[in-house]
Coordinates of C-alpha atoms in Angstrom, one line a residue:
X1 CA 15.5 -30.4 12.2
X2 CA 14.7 -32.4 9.1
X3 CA 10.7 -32.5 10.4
X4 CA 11.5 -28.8 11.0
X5 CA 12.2 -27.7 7.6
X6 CA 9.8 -29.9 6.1
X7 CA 6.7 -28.7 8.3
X8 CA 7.8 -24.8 7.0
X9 CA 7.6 -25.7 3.7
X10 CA 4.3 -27.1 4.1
X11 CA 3.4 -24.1 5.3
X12 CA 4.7 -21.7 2.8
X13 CA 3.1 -24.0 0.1
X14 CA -0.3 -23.9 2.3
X15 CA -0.6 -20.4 2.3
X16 CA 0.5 -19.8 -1.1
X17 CA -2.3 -21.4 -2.0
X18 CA -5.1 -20.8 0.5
X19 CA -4.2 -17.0 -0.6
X20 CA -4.7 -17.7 -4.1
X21 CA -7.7 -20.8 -4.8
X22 CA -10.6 -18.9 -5.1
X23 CA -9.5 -15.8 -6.1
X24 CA -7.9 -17.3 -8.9
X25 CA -11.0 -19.7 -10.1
X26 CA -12.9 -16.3 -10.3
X27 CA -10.2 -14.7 -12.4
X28 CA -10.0 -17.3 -15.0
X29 CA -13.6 -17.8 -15.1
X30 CA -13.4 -21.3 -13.8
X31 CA -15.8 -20.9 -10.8
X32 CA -18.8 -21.1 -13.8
X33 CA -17.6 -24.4 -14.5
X34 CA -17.4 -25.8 -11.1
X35 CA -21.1 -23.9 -9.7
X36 CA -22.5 -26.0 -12.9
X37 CA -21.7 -29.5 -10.8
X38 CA -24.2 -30.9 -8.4
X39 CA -21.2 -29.7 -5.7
X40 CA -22.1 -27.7 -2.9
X41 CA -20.2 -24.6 -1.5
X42 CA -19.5 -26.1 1.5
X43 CA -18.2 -29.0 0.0
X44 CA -16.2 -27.1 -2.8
X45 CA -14.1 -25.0 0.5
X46 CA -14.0 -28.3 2.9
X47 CA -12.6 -30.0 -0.3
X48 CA -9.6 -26.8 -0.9
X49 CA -9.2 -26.7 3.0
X50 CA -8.1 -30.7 2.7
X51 CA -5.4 -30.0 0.8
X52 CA -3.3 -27.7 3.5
X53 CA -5.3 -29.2 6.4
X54 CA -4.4 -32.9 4.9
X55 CA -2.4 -33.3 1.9
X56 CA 0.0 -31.0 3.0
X57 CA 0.8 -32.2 6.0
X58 CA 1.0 -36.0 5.2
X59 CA 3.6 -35.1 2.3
X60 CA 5.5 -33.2 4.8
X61 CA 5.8 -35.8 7.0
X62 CA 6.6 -38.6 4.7
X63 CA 9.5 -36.6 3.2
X64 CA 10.8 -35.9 6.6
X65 CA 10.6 -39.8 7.0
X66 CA 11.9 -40.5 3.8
X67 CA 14.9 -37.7 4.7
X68 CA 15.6 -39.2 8.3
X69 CA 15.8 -42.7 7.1
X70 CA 18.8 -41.8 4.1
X71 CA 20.0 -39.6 6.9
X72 CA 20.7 -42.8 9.3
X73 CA 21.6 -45.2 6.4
X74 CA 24.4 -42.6 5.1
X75 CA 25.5 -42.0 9.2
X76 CA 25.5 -46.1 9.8
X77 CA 27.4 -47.0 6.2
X78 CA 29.7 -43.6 7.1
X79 CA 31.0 -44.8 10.8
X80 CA 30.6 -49.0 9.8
X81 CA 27.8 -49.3 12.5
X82 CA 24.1 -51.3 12.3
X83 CA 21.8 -48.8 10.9
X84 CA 18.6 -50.5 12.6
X85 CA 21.1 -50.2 16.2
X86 CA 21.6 -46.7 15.4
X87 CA 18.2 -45.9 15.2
X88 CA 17.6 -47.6 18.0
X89 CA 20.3 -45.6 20.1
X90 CA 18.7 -42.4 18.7
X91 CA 14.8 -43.8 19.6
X92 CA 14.3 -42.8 15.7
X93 CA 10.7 -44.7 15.8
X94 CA 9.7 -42.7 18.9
X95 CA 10.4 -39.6 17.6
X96 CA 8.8 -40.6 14.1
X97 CA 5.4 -41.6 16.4
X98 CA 5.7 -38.3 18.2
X99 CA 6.5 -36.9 14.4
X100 CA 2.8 -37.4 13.8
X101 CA 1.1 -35.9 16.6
X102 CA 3.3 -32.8 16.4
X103 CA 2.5 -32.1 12.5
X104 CA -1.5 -32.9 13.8
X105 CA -0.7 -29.8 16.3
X106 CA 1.2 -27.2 14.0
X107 CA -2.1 -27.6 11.4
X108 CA -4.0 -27.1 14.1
X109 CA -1.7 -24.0 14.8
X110 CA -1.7 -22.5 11.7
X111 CA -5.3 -23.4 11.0
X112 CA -6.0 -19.9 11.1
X113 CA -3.4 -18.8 9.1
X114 CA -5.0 -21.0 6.2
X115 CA -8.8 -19.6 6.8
X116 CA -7.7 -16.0 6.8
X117 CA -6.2 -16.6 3.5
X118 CA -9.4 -18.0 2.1
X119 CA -11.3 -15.8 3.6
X120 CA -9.1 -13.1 1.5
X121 CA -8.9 -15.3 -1.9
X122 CA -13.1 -15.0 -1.7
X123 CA -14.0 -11.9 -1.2
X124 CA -11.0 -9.3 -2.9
X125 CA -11.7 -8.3 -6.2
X126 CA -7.6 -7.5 -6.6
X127 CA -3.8 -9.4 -6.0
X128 CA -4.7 -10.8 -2.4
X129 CA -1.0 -10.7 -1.4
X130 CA -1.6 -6.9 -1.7
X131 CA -4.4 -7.4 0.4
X132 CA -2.9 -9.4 3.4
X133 CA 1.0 -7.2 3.1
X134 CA -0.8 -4.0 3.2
X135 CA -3.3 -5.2 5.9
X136 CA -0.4 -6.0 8.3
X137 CA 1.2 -3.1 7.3
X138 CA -1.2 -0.5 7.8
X139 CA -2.0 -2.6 11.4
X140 CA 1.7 -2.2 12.6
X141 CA 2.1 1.4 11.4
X142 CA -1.8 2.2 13.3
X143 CA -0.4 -0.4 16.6
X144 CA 3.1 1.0 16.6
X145 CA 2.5 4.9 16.0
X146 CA -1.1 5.2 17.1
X147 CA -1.6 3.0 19.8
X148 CA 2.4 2.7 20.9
X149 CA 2.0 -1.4 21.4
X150 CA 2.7 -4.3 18.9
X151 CA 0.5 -6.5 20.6
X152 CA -2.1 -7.8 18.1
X153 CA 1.2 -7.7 15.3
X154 CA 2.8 -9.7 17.9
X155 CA 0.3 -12.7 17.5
X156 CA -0.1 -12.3 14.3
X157 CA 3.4 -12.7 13.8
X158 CA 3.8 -15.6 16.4
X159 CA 1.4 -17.7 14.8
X160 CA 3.6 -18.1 11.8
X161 CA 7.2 -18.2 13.7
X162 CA 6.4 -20.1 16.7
X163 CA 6.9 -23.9 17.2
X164 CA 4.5 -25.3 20.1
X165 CA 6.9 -27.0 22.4
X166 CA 9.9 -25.7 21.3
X167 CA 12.5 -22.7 21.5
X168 CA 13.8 -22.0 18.4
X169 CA 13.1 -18.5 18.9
X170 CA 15.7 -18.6 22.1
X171 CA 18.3 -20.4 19.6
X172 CA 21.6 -18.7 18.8
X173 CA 24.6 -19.0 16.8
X174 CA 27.9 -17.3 16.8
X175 CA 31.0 -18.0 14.7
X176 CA 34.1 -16.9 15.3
X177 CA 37.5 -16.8 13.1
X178 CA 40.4 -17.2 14.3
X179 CA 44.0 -16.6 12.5
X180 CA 45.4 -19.7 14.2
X181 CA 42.5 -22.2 15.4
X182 CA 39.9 -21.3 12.4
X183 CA 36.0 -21.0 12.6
X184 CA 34.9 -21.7 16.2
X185 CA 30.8 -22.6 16.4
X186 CA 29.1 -21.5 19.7
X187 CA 25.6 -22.0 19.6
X188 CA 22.3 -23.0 22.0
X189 CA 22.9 -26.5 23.1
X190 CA 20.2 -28.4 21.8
X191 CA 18.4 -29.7 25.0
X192 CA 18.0 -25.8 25.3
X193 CA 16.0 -25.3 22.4
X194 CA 14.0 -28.8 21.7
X195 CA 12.4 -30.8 24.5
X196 CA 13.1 -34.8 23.8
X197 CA 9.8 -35.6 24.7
X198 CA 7.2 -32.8 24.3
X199 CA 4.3 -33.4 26.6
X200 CA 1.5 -33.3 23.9
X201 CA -1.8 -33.4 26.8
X202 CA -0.5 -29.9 27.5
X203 CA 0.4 -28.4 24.1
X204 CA -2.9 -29.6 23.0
X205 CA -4.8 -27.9 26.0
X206 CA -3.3 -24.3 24.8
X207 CA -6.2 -21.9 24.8
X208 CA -4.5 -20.1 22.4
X209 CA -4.5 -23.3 20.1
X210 CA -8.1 -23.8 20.4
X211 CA -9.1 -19.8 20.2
X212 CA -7.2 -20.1 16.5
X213 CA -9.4 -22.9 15.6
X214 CA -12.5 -21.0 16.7
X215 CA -11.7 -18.4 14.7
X216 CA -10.4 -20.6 11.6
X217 CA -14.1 -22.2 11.9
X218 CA -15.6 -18.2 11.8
X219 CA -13.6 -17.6 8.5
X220 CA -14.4 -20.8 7.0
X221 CA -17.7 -20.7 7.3
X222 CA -17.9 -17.0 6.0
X223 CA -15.5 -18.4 3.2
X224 CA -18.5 -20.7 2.3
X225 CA -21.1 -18.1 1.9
X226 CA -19.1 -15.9 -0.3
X227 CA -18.1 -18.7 -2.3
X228 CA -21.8 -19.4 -2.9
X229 CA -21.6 -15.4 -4.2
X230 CA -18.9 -15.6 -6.4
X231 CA -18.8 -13.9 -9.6
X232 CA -16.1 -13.9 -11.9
X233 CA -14.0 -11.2 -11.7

């Protein structure tokens, strides 16, 4: 769960600003400063890419380290147990191990997400957050009323909510208040919603996974040329 958070908020951060890098360099005029360095185009996007395809994600899963590790200490000190056999019981340095092929395979996921954004943030003139909302909008209202489906939506919106390998969608939680017993918690049990051990061969043979980086790859490189186009706006 603690990985869990911290992976979304690497990607909120990531497409924050994937949707606003170049678009904002153009704005405040900052793109002349940067196209007067000996710095290619190609190396100027692979160098913004780094910081949600890299940065991000190796701060996200430090803090989720740092976060499990207080997380046992406070559980060992709490129930005067051995935090080192506690995290032993738990198989805390598995999961940390498997902890870094997973964030390796949700960039991967939401590679495309990124490379859209830049792809937006180069070439719009205007707020690109207008841009993207009113795209998805106006593709829902055409998919929904004109077509009668939700399928391309759908994709779209289960590249951002979907987990590889797990169920969260599937999770549910009820509470219920009682006069006499309190608040009674019912929810998914957790082997229901999160495998133990994922099997990572498979997750990483998902077509879908590798059509996303295909396309991420289109957008980047278009991203390039109209970086090497850019005018201030």
């Amino acid at each position: 769960m603690l990985f869990g958070i911290a992976n979304v908020a690497a990607l909120t951060v990531g497409c924050i600003y994937a949707l606003g890098t170049f678009y904002n360099e153009r704005k405040d005029l900052s793109v002349l400063f940067w196209k007067s360095l000996p710095v290619s185009d190609r190396l100027s996007v692979a160098a913004k890419a780094s910081v949600v395809l890299a940065i991000g994600p190796l701060l996200s899963l430090f803090l989720s380290w740092v976060a499990t590790i207080v997380l046992i200490v406070a559980t060992a000190q709490a129930y005067g147990i051995s935090p080192v056999g506690l995290a032993e019981q738990a198989s805390v340095g598995h999961l940390m191990i498997d902890d870094v092929a997973y964030i390796v395979l949700n960039t991967l996921w939401w590679l495309p997400i990124y490379a859209v954004l830049f792809l937006v943030s180069a070439s719009v003139r205007t707020v690109p957050a207008v841009w993207v909302l009113g795209g998805l909008a106006g593709l829902y209202i055409v998919e929904a009323i004109g077509l009668r489906t939700n399928h391309i939506t759908g994709i779209i919106w289960d590249r951002f909510l979907h987990f590889p390998g797990t169920g969260f969608h599937d999770a549910q939680m009820k509470i219920i208040a009682t006069q006499s017993d309190g608040f009674d918690v019912q929810h998914t049990p957790t082997d229901k919603i999160v495998t133990g051990h994922l099997d990572f061969l498979a997750l990483f043979s998902m077509p879908s996974l590798w059509w996303g980086v295909l396309l991420a790859a289109v957008c980047l490189v278009l991203t390039v040329w109209l970086r090497r186009r850019a005018e201030p706006i």
